[in-house]
PDB file of C-alpha atoms in Angstrom:
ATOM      1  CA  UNK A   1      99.483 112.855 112.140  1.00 65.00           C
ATOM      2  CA  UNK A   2      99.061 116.706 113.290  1.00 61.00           C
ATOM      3  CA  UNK A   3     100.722 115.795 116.534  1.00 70.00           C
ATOM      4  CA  UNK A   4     103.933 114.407 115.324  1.00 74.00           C
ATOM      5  CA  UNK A   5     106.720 117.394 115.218  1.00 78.00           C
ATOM      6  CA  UNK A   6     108.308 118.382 112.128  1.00 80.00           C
ATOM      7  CA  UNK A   7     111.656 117.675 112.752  1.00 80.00           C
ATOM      8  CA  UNK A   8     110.280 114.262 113.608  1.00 91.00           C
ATOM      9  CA  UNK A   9     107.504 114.355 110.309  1.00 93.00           C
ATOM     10  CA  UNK A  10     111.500 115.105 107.876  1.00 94.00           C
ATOM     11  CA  UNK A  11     113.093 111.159 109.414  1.00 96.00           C
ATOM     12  CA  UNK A  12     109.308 109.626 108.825  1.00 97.00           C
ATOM     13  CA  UNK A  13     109.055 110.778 105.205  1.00 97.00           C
ATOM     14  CA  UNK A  14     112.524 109.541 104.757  1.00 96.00           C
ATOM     15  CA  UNK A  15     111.992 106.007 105.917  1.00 97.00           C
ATOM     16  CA  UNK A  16     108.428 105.986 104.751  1.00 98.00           C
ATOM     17  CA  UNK A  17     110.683 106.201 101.372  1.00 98.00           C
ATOM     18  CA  UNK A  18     112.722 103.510 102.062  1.00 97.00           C
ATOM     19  CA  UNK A  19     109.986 101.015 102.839  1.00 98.00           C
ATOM     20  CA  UNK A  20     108.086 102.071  99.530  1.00 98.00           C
ATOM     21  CA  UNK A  21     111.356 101.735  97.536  1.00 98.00           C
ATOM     22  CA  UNK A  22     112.328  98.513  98.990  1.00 98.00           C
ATOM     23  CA  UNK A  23     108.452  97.358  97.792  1.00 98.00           C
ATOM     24  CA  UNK A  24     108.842  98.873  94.856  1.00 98.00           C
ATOM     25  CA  UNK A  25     111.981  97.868  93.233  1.00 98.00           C
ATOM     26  CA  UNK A  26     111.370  94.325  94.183  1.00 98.00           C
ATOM     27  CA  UNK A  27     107.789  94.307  92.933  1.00 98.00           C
ATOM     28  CA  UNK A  28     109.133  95.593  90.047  1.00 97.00           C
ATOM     29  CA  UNK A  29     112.330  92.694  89.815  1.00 97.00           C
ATOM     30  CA  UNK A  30     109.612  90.060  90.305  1.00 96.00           C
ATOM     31  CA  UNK A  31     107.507  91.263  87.344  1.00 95.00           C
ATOM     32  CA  UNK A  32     110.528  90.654  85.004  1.00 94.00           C
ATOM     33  CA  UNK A  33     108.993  86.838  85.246  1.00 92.00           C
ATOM     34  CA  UNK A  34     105.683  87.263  84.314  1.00 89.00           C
ATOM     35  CA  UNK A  35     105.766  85.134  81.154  1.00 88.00           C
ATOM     36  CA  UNK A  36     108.911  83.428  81.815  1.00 86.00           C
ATOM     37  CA  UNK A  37     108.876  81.116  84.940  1.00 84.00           C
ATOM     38  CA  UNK A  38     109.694  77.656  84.737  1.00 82.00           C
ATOM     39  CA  UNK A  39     106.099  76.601  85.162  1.00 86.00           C
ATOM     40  CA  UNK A  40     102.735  77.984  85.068  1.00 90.00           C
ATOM     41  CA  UNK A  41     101.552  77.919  88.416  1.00 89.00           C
ATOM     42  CA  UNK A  42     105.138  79.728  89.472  1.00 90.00           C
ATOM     43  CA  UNK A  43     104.559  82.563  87.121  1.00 90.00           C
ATOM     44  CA  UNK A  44     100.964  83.152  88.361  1.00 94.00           C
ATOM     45  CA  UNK A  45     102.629  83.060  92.137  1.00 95.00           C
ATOM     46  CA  UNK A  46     105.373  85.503  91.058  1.00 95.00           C
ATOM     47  CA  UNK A  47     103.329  88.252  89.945  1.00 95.00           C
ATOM     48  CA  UNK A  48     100.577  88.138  92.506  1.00 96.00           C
ATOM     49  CA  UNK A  49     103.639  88.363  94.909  1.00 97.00           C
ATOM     50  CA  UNK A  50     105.172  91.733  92.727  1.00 97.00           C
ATOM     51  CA  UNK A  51     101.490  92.943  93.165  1.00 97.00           C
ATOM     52  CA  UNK A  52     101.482  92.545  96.581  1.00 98.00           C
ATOM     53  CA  UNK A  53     104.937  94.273  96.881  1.00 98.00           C
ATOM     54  CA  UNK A  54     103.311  97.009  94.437  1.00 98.00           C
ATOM     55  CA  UNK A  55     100.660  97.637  96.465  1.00 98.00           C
ATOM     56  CA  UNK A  56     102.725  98.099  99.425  1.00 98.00           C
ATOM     57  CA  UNK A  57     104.956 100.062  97.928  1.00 98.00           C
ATOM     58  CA  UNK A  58     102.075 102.385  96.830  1.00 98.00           C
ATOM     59  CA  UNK A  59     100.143 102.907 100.278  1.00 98.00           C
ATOM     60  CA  UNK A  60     103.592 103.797 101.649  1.00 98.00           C
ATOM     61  CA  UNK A  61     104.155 106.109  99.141  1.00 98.00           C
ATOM     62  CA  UNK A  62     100.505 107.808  99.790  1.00 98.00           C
ATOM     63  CA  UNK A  63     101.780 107.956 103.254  1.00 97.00           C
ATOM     64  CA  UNK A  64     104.939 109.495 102.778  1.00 98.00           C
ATOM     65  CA  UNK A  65     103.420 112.037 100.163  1.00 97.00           C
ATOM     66  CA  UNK A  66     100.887 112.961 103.211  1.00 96.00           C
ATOM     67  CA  UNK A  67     103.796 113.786 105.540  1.00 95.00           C
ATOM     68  CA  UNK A  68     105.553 115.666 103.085  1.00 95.00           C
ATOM     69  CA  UNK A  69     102.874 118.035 102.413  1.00 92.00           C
ATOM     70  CA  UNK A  70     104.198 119.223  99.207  1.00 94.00           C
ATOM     71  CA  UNK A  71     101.208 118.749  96.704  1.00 94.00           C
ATOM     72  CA  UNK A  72     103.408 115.695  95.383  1.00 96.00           C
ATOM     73  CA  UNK A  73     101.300 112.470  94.977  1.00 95.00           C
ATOM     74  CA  UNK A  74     102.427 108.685  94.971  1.00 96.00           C
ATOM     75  CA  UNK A  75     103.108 108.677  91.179  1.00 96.00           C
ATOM     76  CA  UNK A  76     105.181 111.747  91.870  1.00 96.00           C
ATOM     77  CA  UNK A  77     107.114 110.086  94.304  1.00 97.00           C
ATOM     78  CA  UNK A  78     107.635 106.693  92.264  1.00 97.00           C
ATOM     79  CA  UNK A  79     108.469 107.846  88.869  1.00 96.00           C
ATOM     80  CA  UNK A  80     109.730 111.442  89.195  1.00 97.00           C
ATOM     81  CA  UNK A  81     112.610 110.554  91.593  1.00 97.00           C
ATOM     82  CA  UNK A  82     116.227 109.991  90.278  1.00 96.00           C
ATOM     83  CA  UNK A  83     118.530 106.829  90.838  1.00 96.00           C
ATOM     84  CA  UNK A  84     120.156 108.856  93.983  1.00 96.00           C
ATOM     85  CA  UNK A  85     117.065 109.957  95.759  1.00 97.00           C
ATOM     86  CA  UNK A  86     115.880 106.346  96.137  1.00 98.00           C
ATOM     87  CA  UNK A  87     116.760 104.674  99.248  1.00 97.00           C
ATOM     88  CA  UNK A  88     115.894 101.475  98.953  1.00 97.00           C
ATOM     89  CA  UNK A  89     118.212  98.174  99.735  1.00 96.00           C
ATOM     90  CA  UNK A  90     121.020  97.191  97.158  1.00 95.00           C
ATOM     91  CA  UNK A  91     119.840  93.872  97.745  1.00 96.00           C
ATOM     92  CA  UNK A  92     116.546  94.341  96.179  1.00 97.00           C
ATOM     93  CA  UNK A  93     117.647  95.774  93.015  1.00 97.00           C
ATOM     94  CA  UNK A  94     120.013  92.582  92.073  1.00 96.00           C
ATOM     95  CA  UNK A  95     119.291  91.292  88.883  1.00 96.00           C
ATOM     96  CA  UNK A  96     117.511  88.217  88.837  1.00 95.00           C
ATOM     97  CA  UNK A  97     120.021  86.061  86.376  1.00 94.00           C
ATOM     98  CA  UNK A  98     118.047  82.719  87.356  1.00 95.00           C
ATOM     99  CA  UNK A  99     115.241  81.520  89.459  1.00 96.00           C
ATOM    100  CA  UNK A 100     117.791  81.088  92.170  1.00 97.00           C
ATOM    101  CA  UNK A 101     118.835  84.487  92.286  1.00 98.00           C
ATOM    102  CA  UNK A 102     115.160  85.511  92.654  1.00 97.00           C
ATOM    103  CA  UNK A 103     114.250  82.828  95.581  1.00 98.00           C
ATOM    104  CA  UNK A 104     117.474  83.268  97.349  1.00 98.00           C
ATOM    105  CA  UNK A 105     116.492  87.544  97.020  1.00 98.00           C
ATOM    106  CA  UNK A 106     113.453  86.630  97.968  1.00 98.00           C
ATOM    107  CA  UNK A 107     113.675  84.485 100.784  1.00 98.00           C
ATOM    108  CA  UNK A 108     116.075  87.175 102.431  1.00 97.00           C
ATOM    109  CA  UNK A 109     114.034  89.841 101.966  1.00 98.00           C
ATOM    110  CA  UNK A 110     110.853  87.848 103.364  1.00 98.00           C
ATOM    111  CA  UNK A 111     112.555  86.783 106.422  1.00 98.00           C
ATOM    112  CA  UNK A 112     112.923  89.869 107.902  1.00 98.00           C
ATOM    113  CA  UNK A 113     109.501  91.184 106.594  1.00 98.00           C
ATOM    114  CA  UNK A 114     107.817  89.162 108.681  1.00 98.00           C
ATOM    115  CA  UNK A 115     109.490  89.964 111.568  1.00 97.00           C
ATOM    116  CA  UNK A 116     109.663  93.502 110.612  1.00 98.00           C
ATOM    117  CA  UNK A 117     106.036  94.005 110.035  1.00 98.00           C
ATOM    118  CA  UNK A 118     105.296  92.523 113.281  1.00 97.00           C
ATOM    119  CA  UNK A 119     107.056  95.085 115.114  1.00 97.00           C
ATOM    120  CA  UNK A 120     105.618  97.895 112.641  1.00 97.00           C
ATOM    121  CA  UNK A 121     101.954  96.927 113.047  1.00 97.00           C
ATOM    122  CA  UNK A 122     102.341  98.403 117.047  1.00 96.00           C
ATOM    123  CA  UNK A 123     103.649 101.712 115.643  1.00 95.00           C
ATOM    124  CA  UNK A 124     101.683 104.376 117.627  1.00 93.00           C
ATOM    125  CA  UNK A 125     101.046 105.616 114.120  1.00 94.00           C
ATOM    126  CA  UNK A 126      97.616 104.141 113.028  1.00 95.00           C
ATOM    127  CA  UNK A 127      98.126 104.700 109.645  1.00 95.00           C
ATOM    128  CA  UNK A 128     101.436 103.455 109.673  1.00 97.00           C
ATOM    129  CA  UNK A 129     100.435 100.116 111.879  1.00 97.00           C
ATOM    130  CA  UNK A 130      97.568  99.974 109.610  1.00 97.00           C
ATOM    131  CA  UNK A 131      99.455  99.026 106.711  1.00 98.00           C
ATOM    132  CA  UNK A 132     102.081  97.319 108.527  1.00 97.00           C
ATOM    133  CA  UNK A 133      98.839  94.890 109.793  1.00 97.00           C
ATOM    134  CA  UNK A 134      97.650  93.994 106.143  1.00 97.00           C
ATOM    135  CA  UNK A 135     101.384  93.730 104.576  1.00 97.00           C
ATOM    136  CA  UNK A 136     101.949  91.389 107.111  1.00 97.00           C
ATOM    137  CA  UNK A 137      99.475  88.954 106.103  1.00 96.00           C
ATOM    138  CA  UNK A 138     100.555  88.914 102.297  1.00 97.00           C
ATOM    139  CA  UNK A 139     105.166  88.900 103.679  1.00 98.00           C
ATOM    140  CA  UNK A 140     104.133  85.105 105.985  1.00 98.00           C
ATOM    141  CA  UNK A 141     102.693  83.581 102.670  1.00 97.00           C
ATOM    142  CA  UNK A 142     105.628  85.268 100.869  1.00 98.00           C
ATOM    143  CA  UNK A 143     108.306  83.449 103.267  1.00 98.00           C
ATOM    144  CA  UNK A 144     106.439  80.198 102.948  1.00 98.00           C
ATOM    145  CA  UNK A 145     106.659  80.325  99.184  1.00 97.00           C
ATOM    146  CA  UNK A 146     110.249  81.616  99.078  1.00 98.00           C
ATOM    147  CA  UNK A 147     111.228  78.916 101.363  1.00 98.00           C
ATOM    148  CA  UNK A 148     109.832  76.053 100.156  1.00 98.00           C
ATOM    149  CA  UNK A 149     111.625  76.786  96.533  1.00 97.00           C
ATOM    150  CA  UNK A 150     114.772  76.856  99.268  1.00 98.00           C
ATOM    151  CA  UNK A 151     114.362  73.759 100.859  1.00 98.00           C
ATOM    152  CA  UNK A 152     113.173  72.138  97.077  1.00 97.00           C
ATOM    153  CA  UNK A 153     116.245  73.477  95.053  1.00 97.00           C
ATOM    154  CA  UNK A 154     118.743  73.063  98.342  1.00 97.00           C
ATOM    155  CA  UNK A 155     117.438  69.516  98.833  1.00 95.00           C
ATOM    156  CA  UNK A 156     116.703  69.085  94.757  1.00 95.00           C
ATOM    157  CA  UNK A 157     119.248  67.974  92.252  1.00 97.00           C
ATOM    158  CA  UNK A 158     123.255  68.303  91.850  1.00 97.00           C
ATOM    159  CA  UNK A 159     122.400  71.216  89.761  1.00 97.00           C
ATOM    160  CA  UNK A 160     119.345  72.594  91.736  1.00 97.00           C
ATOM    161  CA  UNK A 161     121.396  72.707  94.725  1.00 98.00           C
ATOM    162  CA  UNK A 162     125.011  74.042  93.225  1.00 98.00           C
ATOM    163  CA  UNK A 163     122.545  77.028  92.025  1.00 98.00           C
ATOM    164  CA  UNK A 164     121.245  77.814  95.109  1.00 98.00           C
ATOM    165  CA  UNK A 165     124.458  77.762  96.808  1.00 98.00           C
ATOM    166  CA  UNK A 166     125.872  80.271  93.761  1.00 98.00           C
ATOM    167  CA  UNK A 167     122.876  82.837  94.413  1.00 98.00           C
ATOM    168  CA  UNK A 168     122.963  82.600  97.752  1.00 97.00           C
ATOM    169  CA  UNK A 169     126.769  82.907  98.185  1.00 96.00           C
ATOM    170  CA  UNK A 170     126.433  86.145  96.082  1.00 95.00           C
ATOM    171  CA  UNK A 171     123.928  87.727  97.644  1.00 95.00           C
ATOM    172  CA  UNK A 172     124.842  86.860 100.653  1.00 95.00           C
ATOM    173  CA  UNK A 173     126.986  90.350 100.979  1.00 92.00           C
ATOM    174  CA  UNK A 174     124.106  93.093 100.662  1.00 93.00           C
ATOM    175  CA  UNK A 175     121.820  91.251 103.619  1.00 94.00           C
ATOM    176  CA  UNK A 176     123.995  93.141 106.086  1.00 92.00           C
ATOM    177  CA  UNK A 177     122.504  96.006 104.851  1.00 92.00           C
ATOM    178  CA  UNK A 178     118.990  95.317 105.934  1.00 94.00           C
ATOM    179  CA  UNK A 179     119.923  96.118 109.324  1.00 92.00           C
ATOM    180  CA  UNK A 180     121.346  99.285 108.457  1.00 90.00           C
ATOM    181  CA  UNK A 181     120.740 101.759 111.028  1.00 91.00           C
ATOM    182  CA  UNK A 182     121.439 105.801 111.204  1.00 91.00           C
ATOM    183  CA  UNK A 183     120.384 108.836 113.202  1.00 93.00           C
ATOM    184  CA  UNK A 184     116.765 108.372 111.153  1.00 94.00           C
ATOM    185  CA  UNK A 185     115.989 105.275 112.714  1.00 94.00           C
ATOM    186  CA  UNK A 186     117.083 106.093 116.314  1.00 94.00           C
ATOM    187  CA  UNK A 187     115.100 109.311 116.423  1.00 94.00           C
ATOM    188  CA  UNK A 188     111.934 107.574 114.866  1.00 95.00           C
ATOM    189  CA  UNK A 189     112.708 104.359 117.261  1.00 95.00           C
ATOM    190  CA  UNK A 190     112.817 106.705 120.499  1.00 93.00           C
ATOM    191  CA  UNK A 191     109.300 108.258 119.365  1.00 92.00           C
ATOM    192  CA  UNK A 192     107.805 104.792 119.287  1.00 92.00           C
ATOM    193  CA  UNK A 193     107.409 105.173 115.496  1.00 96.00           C
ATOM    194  CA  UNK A 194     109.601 102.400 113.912  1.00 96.00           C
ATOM    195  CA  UNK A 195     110.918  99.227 115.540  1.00 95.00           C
ATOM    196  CA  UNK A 196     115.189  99.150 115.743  1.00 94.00           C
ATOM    197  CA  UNK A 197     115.847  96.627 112.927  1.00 92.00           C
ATOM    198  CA  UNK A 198     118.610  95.549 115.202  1.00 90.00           C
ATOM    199  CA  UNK A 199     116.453  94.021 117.329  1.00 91.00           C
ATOM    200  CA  UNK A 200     115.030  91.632 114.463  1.00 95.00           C
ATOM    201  CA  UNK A 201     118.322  90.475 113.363  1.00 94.00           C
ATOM    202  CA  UNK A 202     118.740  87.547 115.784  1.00 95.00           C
ATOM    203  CA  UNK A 203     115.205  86.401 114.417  1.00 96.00           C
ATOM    204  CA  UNK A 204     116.511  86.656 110.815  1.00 96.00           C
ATOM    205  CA  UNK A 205     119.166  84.831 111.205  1.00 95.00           C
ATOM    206  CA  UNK A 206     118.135  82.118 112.939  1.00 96.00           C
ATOM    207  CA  UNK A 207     114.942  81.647 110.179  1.00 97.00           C
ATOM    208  CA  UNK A 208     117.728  81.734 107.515  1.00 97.00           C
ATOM    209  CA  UNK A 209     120.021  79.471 109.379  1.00 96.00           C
ATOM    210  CA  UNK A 210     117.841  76.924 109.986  1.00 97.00           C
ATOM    211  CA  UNK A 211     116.224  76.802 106.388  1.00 98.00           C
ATOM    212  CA  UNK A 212     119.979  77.015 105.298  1.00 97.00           C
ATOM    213  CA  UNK A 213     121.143  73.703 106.930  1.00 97.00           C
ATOM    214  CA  UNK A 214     117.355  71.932 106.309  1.00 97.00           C
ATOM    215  CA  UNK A 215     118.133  72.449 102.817  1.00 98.00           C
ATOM    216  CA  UNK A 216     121.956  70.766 103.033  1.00 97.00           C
ATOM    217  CA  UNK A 217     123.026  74.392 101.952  1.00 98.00           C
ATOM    218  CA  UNK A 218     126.343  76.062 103.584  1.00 96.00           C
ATOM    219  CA  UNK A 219     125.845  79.302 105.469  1.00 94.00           C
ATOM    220  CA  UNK A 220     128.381  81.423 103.296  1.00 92.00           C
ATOM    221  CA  UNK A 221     131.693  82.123 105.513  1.00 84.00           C
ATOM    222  CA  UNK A 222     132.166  85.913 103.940  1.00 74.00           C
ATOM    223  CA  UNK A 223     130.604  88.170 106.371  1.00 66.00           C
ATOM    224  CA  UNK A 224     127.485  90.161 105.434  1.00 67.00           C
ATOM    225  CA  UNK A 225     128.669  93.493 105.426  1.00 69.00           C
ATOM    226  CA  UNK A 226     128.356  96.219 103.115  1.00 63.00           C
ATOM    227  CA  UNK A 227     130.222  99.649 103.167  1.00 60.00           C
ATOM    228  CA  UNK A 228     127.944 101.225 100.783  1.00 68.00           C
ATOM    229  CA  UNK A 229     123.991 101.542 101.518  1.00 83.00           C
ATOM    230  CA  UNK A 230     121.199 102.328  99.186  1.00 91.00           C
ATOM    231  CA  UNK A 231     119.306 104.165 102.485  1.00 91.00           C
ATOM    232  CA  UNK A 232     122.020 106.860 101.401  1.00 91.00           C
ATOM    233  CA  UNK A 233     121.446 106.754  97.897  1.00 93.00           C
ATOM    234  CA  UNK A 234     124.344 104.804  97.001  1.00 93.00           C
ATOM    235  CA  UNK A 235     123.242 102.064  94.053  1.00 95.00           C
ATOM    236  CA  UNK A 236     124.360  99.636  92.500  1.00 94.00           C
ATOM    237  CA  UNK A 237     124.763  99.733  88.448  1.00 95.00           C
ATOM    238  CA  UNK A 238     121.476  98.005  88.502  1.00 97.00           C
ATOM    239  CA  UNK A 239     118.863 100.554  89.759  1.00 97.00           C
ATOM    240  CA  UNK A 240     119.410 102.919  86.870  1.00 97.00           C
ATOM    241  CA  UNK A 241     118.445 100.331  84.588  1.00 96.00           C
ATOM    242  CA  UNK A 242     115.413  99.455  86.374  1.00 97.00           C
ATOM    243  CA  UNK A 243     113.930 103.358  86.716  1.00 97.00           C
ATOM    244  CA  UNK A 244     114.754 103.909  83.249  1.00 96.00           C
ATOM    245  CA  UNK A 245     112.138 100.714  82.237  1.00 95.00           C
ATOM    246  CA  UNK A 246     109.888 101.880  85.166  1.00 95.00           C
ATOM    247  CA  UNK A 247     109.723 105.433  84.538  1.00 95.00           C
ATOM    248  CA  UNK A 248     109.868 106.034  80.718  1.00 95.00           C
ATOM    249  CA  UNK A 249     105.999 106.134  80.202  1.00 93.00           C
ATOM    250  CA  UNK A 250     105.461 108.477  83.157  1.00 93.00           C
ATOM    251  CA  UNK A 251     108.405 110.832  82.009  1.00 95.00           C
ATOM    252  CA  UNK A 252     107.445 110.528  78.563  1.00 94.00           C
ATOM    253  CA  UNK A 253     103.873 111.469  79.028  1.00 93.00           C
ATOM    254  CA  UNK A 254     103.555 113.376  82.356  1.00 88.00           C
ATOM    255  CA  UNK A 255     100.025 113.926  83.418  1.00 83.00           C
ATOM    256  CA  UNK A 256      98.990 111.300  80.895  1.00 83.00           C
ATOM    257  CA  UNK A 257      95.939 109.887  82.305  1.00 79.00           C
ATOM    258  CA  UNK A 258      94.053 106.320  81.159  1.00 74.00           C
TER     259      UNK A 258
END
C-alpha cells in the first residue's frame, strides 16, 4: 500500500467508500426481512445474504480506514458518516415495499457483482483483489438465488408476474447509475486499481436481458438513466431513514463496547 501515491491513495479511499456503502445499505435493506419473508427457508436465505453484504461492506471499510490514515476505524466510517458523505447507489437504498421490489433490487445489483468482482479480484492491489476473490464466491450464489425468484415470480402467477413487472419497471431507472463513471474511476482505472464499470455493462445487460425474456417479463422501454448519483452524495428520501435506524445505537452510545 506504501507505494501507491497520495493523490492516487484520496480516489481509492473514495471508491473504497462506495463499494462498502453499496454493501452496506443493501445488507442493511435485506435485514428488514428477517422475520417477515413469505417462507422460512427464504428468510434464513435473506439474512445470510445481508450478512454476506455486511461483511463485505465491513472489510472494505477496514480497507478504506487503512488508506485514510486518520485513526478512524470501520465503525467510524459506518455509523459516524452523514446521509451526504455516503456514496453509495440510489438503487440500493429503495425501499423494499414487497418481495418483488427486493428480488428485482437484488437481481440488479447481483448481476453486475459478479462481473464486477471478477474484474476486481486482478486489481494489482492484493488486499483489494483479496477481498474482491472471496466476495465473489458469496455475489454467483447471490445471482442464482435472485434469479431463480425472477424466473419463478416472472413465469409464476397473474399476480406473481404483474408484481415483478411493477418492481422491475420502477427500478428500472436508478440501474443506469451503476455504471456511473467520473474522474475517480478513470484515474484509479489507468493505475490498474479498479476495472472501468463500462466495460461490464454489455455483460449486465445481456444477463438481465436474457433472464428478462426467460421469465415472459418486458424489458422496460424508459431508458435507465439517472441525472442524480449517490457516488456524489445525492440521496434519495430513503437513505436518511435508513442511517437514522442504523446509526442510533452507535450515536447514542459512542465508544459503547459489548
Amino acid at each position: 500500500m506504501n507505494d501507491i501515491k497520495n493523490e492516487i491513495k484520496k480516489d481509492l479511499f473514495e471508491y473504497l467508500l462506495r463499494l462498502a456503502d453499496d454493501r452496506l445499505i443493501l445488507g442493511h435493506r435485506l435485514s428488514e426481512w428477517c422475520g417477515h419473508a413469505p417462507i422460512l427457508e427464504e428468510d434464513i436465505a435473506l439474512a445470510n445474504i445481508a450478512l454476506d453484504c455486511v461483511g463485505q461492506a465491513n472489510a472494505f471499510l477496514i480497507l478504506a480506514a487503512s488508506v485514510e490514515n486518520k485513526n478512524r476505524t470501520e465503525d467510524d466510517l459506518a455509523y459516524f458518516r452523514d446521509e451526504t458523505e455516503f456514496r453509495n447507489l440510489q438503487l440500493v437504498e429503495q425501499p423494499n415495499i414487497d418481495f418483488a421490489y427486493t428480488i428485482a433490487r437484488q437481481f440488479f445489483v447481483d448481476a453486475f457483482a459478479v462481473h464486477f468482482y471478477d474484474k476486481l479480484s486482478k486489481s494489482k492491489i492484493e488486499d483489494l483483489s483479496g477481498i474482491a476473490a472471496k466476495a465473489l464466491k458469496e455475489v454467483k450464489y447471490h445471482l442464482r438465488h435472485s434469479r431463480q425468484w425472477i424466473l419463478r415470480l416472472g413465469d409464476g402467477t397473474e399476480e406473481s408476474h404483474e408484481k415483478i413487472q411493477n418492481a422491475i419497471n420502477d427500478l428500472w431507472m436508478f440501474t443506469g447509475e451503476i455504471f456511473f463513471e467520473n474522474d475517480v474511476d478513470k484515474n484509479l482505472f489507468q493505475e490498474k486499481i479498479v476495472p472501468s464499470v463500462k466495460s461490464i455493462e454489455t455483460k449486465w445487460k445481456e444477463v438481465v436481458e436474457s433472464t428478462l425474456i426467460e421469465a415472459t417479463l418486458k424489458i422496460p422501454d424508459e431508458p435507465n438513466t439517472n441525472l442524480r448519483s449517490g457516488r456524489n452524495g445525492d440521496h434519495t428520501e430513503y437513505l436518511g431513514h435508513i442511517l437514522a435506524e442504523m446509526q442510533i445505537v452507535a450515536r447514542s452510545h459512542p465508544g459503547a463496547k459489548w
